[in-house]
JSON list of C-alpha atoms in Angstrom, two decimals:
[
{"chain": "A", "resi": 1, "resn": "ALA", "atom": "CA", "xyz": [-10.35, -3.70, 5.75]},
{"chain": "A", "resi": 2, "resn": "PHE", "atom": "CA", "xyz": [-8.61, -2.05, 8.65]},
{"chain": "A", "resi": 3, "resn": "LEU", "atom": "CA", "xyz": [-5.42, -3.07, 10.39]},
{"chain": "A", "resi": 4, "resn": "SER", "atom": "CA", "xyz": [-4.47, -1.71, 13.78]},
{"chain": "A", "resi": 5, "resn": "LEU", "atom": "CA", "xyz": [-1.18, -1.85, 15.63]},
{"chain": "A", "resi": 6, "resn": "ARG", "atom": "CA", "xyz": [-0.81, -1.63, 19.37]},
{"chain": "A", "resi": 7, "resn": "VAL", "atom": "CA", "xyz": [2.47, -0.68, 21.02]},
{"chain": "A", "resi": 8, "resn": "GLY", "atom": "CA", "xyz": [2.79, -1.09, 24.76]},
{"chain": "A", "resi": 9, "resn": "GLY", "atom": "CA", "xyz": [-0.93, -1.80, 25.01]},
{"chain": "A", "resi": 10, "resn": "GLU", "atom": "CA", "xyz": [-1.90, 1.44, 23.27]},
{"chain": "A", "resi": 11, "resn": "LEU", "atom": "CA", "xyz": [-3.14, 1.99, 19.75]},
{"chain": "A", "resi": 12, "resn": "ALA", "atom": "CA", "xyz": [-0.24, 3.35, 17.68]},
{"chain": "A", "resi": 13, "resn": "GLY", "atom": "CA", "xyz": [-1.62, 3.27, 14.16]},
{"chain": "A", "resi": 14, "resn": "VAL", "atom": "CA", "xyz": [-4.44, 2.23, 11.87]},
{"chain": "A", "resi": 15, "resn": "LEU", "atom": "CA", "xyz": [-4.23, 1.41, 8.18]},
{"chain": "A", "resi": 16, "resn": "GLY", "atom": "CA", "xyz": [-7.34, 1.21, 6.02]},
{"chain": "A", "resi": 17, "resn": "TRP", "atom": "CA", "xyz": [-7.00, -0.61, 2.71]},
{"chain": "A", "resi": 18, "resn": "GLN", "atom": "CA", "xyz": [-9.06, -2.17, -0.02]},
{"chain": "A", "resi": 19, "resn": "VAL", "atom": "CA", "xyz": [-8.63, -4.63, -2.85]},
{"chain": "A", "resi": 20, "resn": "GLU", "atom": "CA", "xyz": [-10.28, -4.18, -6.21]},
{"chain": "A", "resi": 21, "resn": "ASN", "atom": "CA", "xyz": [-9.30, -5.65, -9.59]},
{"chain": "A", "resi": 22, "resn": "LEU", "atom": "CA", "xyz": [-6.33, -7.42, -7.97]},
{"chain": "A", "resi": 23, "resn": "VAL", "atom": "CA", "xyz": [-4.87, -4.10, -6.80]},
{"chain": "A", "resi": 24, "resn": "SER", "atom": "CA", "xyz": [-4.36, -3.43, -3.10]},
{"chain": "A", "resi": 25, "resn": "ARG", "atom": "CA", "xyz": [-4.44, 0.22, -2.09]},
{"chain": "A", "resi": 26, "resn": "THR", "atom": "CA", "xyz": [-4.36, 2.18, 1.12]},
{"chain": "A", "resi": 27, "resn": "VAL", "atom": "CA", "xyz": [-7.36, 4.39, 1.73]},
{"chain": "A", "resi": 28, "resn": "ASP", "atom": "CA", "xyz": [-6.36, 5.74, 5.13]},
{"chain": "A", "resi": 29, "resn": "ILE", "atom": "CA", "xyz": [-3.28, 5.79, 7.31]},
{"chain": "A", "resi": 30, "resn": "ASP", "atom": "CA", "xyz": [-3.64, 7.28, 10.77]},
{"chain": "A", "resi": 31, "resn": "LEU", "atom": "CA", "xyz": [-0.73, 7.28, 13.20]},
{"chain": "A", "resi": 32, "resn": "ARG", "atom": "CA", "xyz": [-0.55, 8.60, 16.72]},
{"chain": "A", "resi": 33, "resn": "PRO", "atom": "CA", "xyz": [1.39, 11.90, 16.58]},
{"chain": "A", "resi": 34, "resn": "ASP", "atom": "CA", "xyz": [3.95, 10.80, 19.15]},
{"chain": "A", "resi": 35, "resn": "VAL", "atom": "CA", "xyz": [4.84, 7.61, 17.25]},
{"chain": "A", "resi": 36, "resn": "ALA", "atom": "CA", "xyz": [7.49, 7.63, 14.52]},
{"chain": "A", "resi": 37, "resn": "PRO", "atom": "CA", "xyz": [6.19, 6.29, 11.19]},
{"chain": "A", "resi": 38, "resn": "ALA", "atom": "CA", "xyz": [9.28, 4.06, 10.91]},
{"chain": "A", "resi": 39, "resn": "ASP", "atom": "CA", "xyz": [8.26, 2.35, 14.15]},
{"chain": "A", "resi": 40, "resn": "VAL", "atom": "CA", "xyz": [4.78, 1.29, 13.00]},
{"chain": "A", "resi": 41, "resn": "LEU", "atom": "CA", "xyz": [4.29, 1.58, 9.24]},
{"chain": "A", "resi": 42, "resn": "PRO", "atom": "CA", "xyz": [6.54, -1.32, 8.21]},
{"chain": "A", "resi": 43, "resn": "ALA", "atom": "CA", "xyz": [4.54, -3.79, 10.32]},
{"chain": "A", "resi": 44, "resn": "LEU", "atom": "CA", "xyz": [1.21, -2.44, 9.03]},
{"chain": "A", "resi": 45, "resn": "ILE", "atom": "CA", "xyz": [2.37, -2.50, 5.41]},
{"chain": "A", "resi": 46, "resn": "GLU", "atom": "CA", "xyz": [3.82, -6.01, 5.69]},
{"chain": "A", "resi": 47, "resn": "GLU", "atom": "CA", "xyz": [0.52, -7.32, 7.06]},
{"chain": "A", "resi": 48, "resn": "MET", "atom": "CA", "xyz": [-1.42, -5.54, 4.30]},
{"chain": "A", "resi": 49, "resn": "GLU", "atom": "CA", "xyz": [0.90, -7.18, 1.75]},
{"chain": "A", "resi": 50, "resn": "ARG", "atom": "CA", "xyz": [0.50, -10.64, 3.30]},
{"chain": "A", "resi": 51, "resn": "SER", "atom": "CA", "xyz": [-3.27, -10.36, 3.16]},
{"chain": "A", "resi": 52, "resn": "SER", "atom": "CA", "xyz": [-3.14, -8.90, -0.35]},
{"chain": "A", "resi": 53, "resn": "ARG", "atom": "CA", "xyz": [-1.03, -11.81, -1.60]},
{"chain": "A", "resi": 54, "resn": "ASN", "atom": "CA", "xyz": [-3.60, -14.22, -0.13]},
{"chain": "A", "resi": 55, "resn": "LEU", "atom": "CA", "xyz": [-6.16, -12.39, -2.29]},
{"chain": "A", "resi": 56, "resn": "GLN", "atom": "CA", "xyz": [-3.91, -12.86, -5.38]},
{"chain": "A", "resi": 57, "resn": "CYS", "atom": "CA", "xyz": [-3.19, -9.11, -5.73]},
{"chain": "A", "resi": 58, "resn": "GLU", "atom": "CA", "xyz": [-0.78, -8.07, -8.45]},
{"chain": "A", "resi": 59, "resn": "ALA", "atom": "CA", "xyz": [0.26, -4.71, -7.00]},
{"chain": "A", "resi": 60, "resn": "ALA", "atom": "CA", "xyz": [0.18, -2.59, -3.85]},
{"chain": "A", "resi": 61, "resn": "LEU", "atom": "CA", "xyz": [-0.38, 1.16, -3.95]},
{"chain": "A", "resi": 62, "resn": "VAL", "atom": "CA", "xyz": [0.37, 3.17, -0.82]},
{"chain": "A", "resi": 63, "resn": "PHE", "atom": "CA", "xyz": [-0.50, 6.87, -0.58]},
{"chain": "A", "resi": 64, "resn": "VAL", "atom": "CA", "xyz": [1.39, 8.94, 1.99]},
{"chain": "A", "resi": 65, "resn": "SER", "atom": "CA", "xyz": [2.44, 12.51, 2.60]},
{"chain": "A", "resi": 66, "resn": "PRO", "atom": "CA", "xyz": [5.69, 13.59, 0.93]},
{"chain": "A", "resi": 67, "resn": "ASN", "atom": "CA", "xyz": [7.60, 13.73, 4.24]},
{"chain": "A", "resi": 68, "resn": "ILE", "atom": "CA", "xyz": [6.66, 10.11, 5.06]},
{"chain": "A", "resi": 69, "resn": "ALA", "atom": "CA", "xyz": [7.38, 8.98, 1.48]},
{"chain": "A", "resi": 70, "resn": "GLU", "atom": "CA", "xyz": [11.01, 10.01, 1.90]},
{"chain": "A", "resi": 71, "resn": "ALA", "atom": "CA", "xyz": [11.61, 7.62, 4.81]},
{"chain": "A", "resi": 72, "resn": "PRO", "atom": "CA", "xyz": [14.33, 5.04, 4.07]},
{"chain": "A", "resi": 73, "resn": "PHE", "atom": "CA", "xyz": [12.25, 2.06, 5.23]},
{"chain": "A", "resi": 74, "resn": "TRP", "atom": "CA", "xyz": [10.16, 2.17, 2.01]},
{"chain": "A", "resi": 75, "resn": "ALA", "atom": "CA", "xyz": [13.10, 0.99, -0.10]},
{"chain": "A", "resi": 76, "resn": "LYS", "atom": "CA", "xyz": [13.75, -1.84, 2.38]},
{"chain": "A", "resi": 77, "resn": "LEU", "atom": "CA", "xyz": [10.10, -2.89, 1.95]},
{"chain": "A", "resi": 78, "resn": "GLY", "atom": "CA", "xyz": [10.49, -2.83, -1.85]},
{"chain": "A", "resi": 79, "resn": "TYR", "atom": "CA", "xyz": [8.43, 0.30, -2.59]},
{"chain": "A", "resi": 80, "resn": "GLU", "atom": "CA", "xyz": [9.34, 3.07, -4.99]},
{"chain": "A", "resi": 81, "resn": "ALA", "atom": "CA", "xyz": [7.81, 6.47, -5.60]},
{"chain": "A", "resi": 82, "resn": "ARG", "atom": "CA", "xyz": [5.92, 6.54, -8.90]},
{"chain": "A", "resi": 83, "resn": "VAL", "atom": "CA", "xyz": [3.36, 8.56, -10.79]},
{"chain": "A", "resi": 84, "resn": "PRO", "atom": "CA", "xyz": [0.21, 6.72, -11.92]},
{"chain": "A", "resi": 85, "resn": "GLN", "atom": "CA", "xyz": [1.04, 7.09, -15.61]},
{"chain": "A", "resi": 86, "resn": "SER", "atom": "CA", "xyz": [4.32, 5.17, -15.13]},
{"chain": "A", "resi": 87, "resn": "LEU", "atom": "CA", "xyz": [2.69, 1.99, -13.79]},
{"chain": "A", "resi": 88, "resn": "GLY", "atom": "CA", "xyz": [2.34, 0.41, -17.22]},
{"chain": "A", "resi": 89, "resn": "VAL", "atom": "CA", "xyz": [-0.77, -1.69, -16.51]},
{"chain": "A", "resi": 90, "resn": "SER", "atom": "CA", "xyz": [-4.06, 0.09, -17.13]},
{"chain": "A", "resi": 91, "resn": "ALA", "atom": "CA", "xyz": [-5.81, -1.46, -14.09]},
{"chain": "A", "resi": 92, "resn": "TRP", "atom": "CA", "xyz": [-2.97, -0.27, -11.85]},
{"chain": "A", "resi": 93, "resn": "GLN", "atom": "CA", "xyz": [-3.01, 3.21, -13.40]},
{"chain": "A", "resi": 94, "resn": "GLU", "atom": "CA", "xyz": [-6.79, 3.52, -13.01]},
{"chain": "A", "resi": 95, "resn": "ALA", "atom": "CA", "xyz": [-6.62, 2.41, -9.38]},
{"chain": "A", "resi": 96, "resn": "ALA", "atom": "CA", "xyz": [-3.88, 4.93, -8.64]},
{"chain": "A", "resi": 97, "resn": "LEU", "atom": "CA", "xyz": [-5.64, 7.80, -10.41]},
{"chain": "A", "resi": 98, "resn": "GLU", "atom": "CA", "xyz": [-8.97, 7.22, -8.69]},
{"chain": "A", "resi": 99, "resn": "SER", "atom": "CA", "xyz": [-7.50, 6.61, -5.23]},
{"chain": "A", "resi": 100, "resn": "LYS", "atom": "CA", "xyz": [-4.65, 9.14, -4.93]},
{"chain": "A", "resi": 101, "resn": "PRO", "atom": "CA", "xyz": [-5.56, 11.87, -2.43]},
{"chain": "A", "resi": 102, "resn": "PRO", "atom": "CA", "xyz": [-4.49, 15.41, -3.36]},
{"chain": "A", "resi": 103, "resn": "GLY", "atom": "CA", "xyz": [-1.02, 16.25, -2.09]},
{"chain": "A", "resi": 104, "resn": "SER", "atom": "CA", "xyz": [-0.07, 12.63, -1.46]},
{"chain": "A", "resi": 105, "resn": "MET", "atom": "CA", "xyz": [2.71, 10.60, -3.03]},
{"chain": "A", "resi": 106, "resn": "LEU", "atom": "CA", "xyz": [2.22, 7.18, -4.60]},
{"chain": "A", "resi": 107, "resn": "LEU", "atom": "CA", "xyz": [4.48, 4.37, -3.48]},
{"chain": "A", "resi": 108, "resn": "PHE", "atom": "CA", "xyz": [4.28, 1.25, -5.63]},
{"chain": "A", "resi": 109, "resn": "LYS", "atom": "CA", "xyz": [5.26, -2.39, -5.24]},
{"chain": "A", "resi": 110, "resn": "GLN", "atom": "CA", "xyz": [4.50, -5.23, -7.61]},
{"chain": "A", "resi": 111, "resn": "LEU", "atom": "CA", "xyz": [3.33, -8.22, -5.56]},
{"chain": "A", "resi": 112, "resn": "ARG", "atom": "CA", "xyz": [3.15, -10.83, -8.34]},
{"chain": "A", "resi": 113, "resn": "VAL", "atom": "CA", "xyz": [5.44, -11.37, -11.29]},
{"chain": "A", "resi": 114, "resn": "ASP", "atom": "CA", "xyz": [2.76, -13.23, -13.21]},
{"chain": "A", "resi": 115, "resn": "ARG", "atom": "CA", "xyz": [-0.32, -11.22, -14.20]},
{"chain": "A", "resi": 116, "resn": "VAL", "atom": "CA", "xyz": [-3.81, -12.64, -13.77]},
{"chain": "A", "resi": 117, "resn": "LEU", "atom": "CA", "xyz": [-5.36, -12.45, -17.23]},
{"chain": "A", "resi": 118, "resn": "ARG", "atom": "CA", "xyz": [-8.37, -14.73, -16.62]},
{"chain": "A", "resi": 119, "resn": "PRO", "atom": "CA", "xyz": [-10.80, -14.87, -13.69]},
{"chain": "A", "resi": 120, "resn": "ILE", "atom": "CA", "xyz": [-9.46, -16.92, -10.82]}
]
């Protein structure tokens, strides 16, 4: 899926994401160069999370450049920098390892406390 955000009538950012095995992950984040990430990413991420929760996702994985990963708004959104091996759940680790672009940082947020262990 793709989410787009318009600011003042102009496209400010696009977020591409997918859900597989109850894991939501970003596949593309493209922001206009003159727009601060803190001005658009929180709204895009919150909408991705809302849609992911509707799909019963257990976790959200966001891949960003190191300079964007250091922004303080990630902590306010409940994300933390992690390495795939630290995720603890094999489906989450596999999703992170197969999706993480080279040079990016993984930001992780658990969306559900209860794990889905049987087909829904």
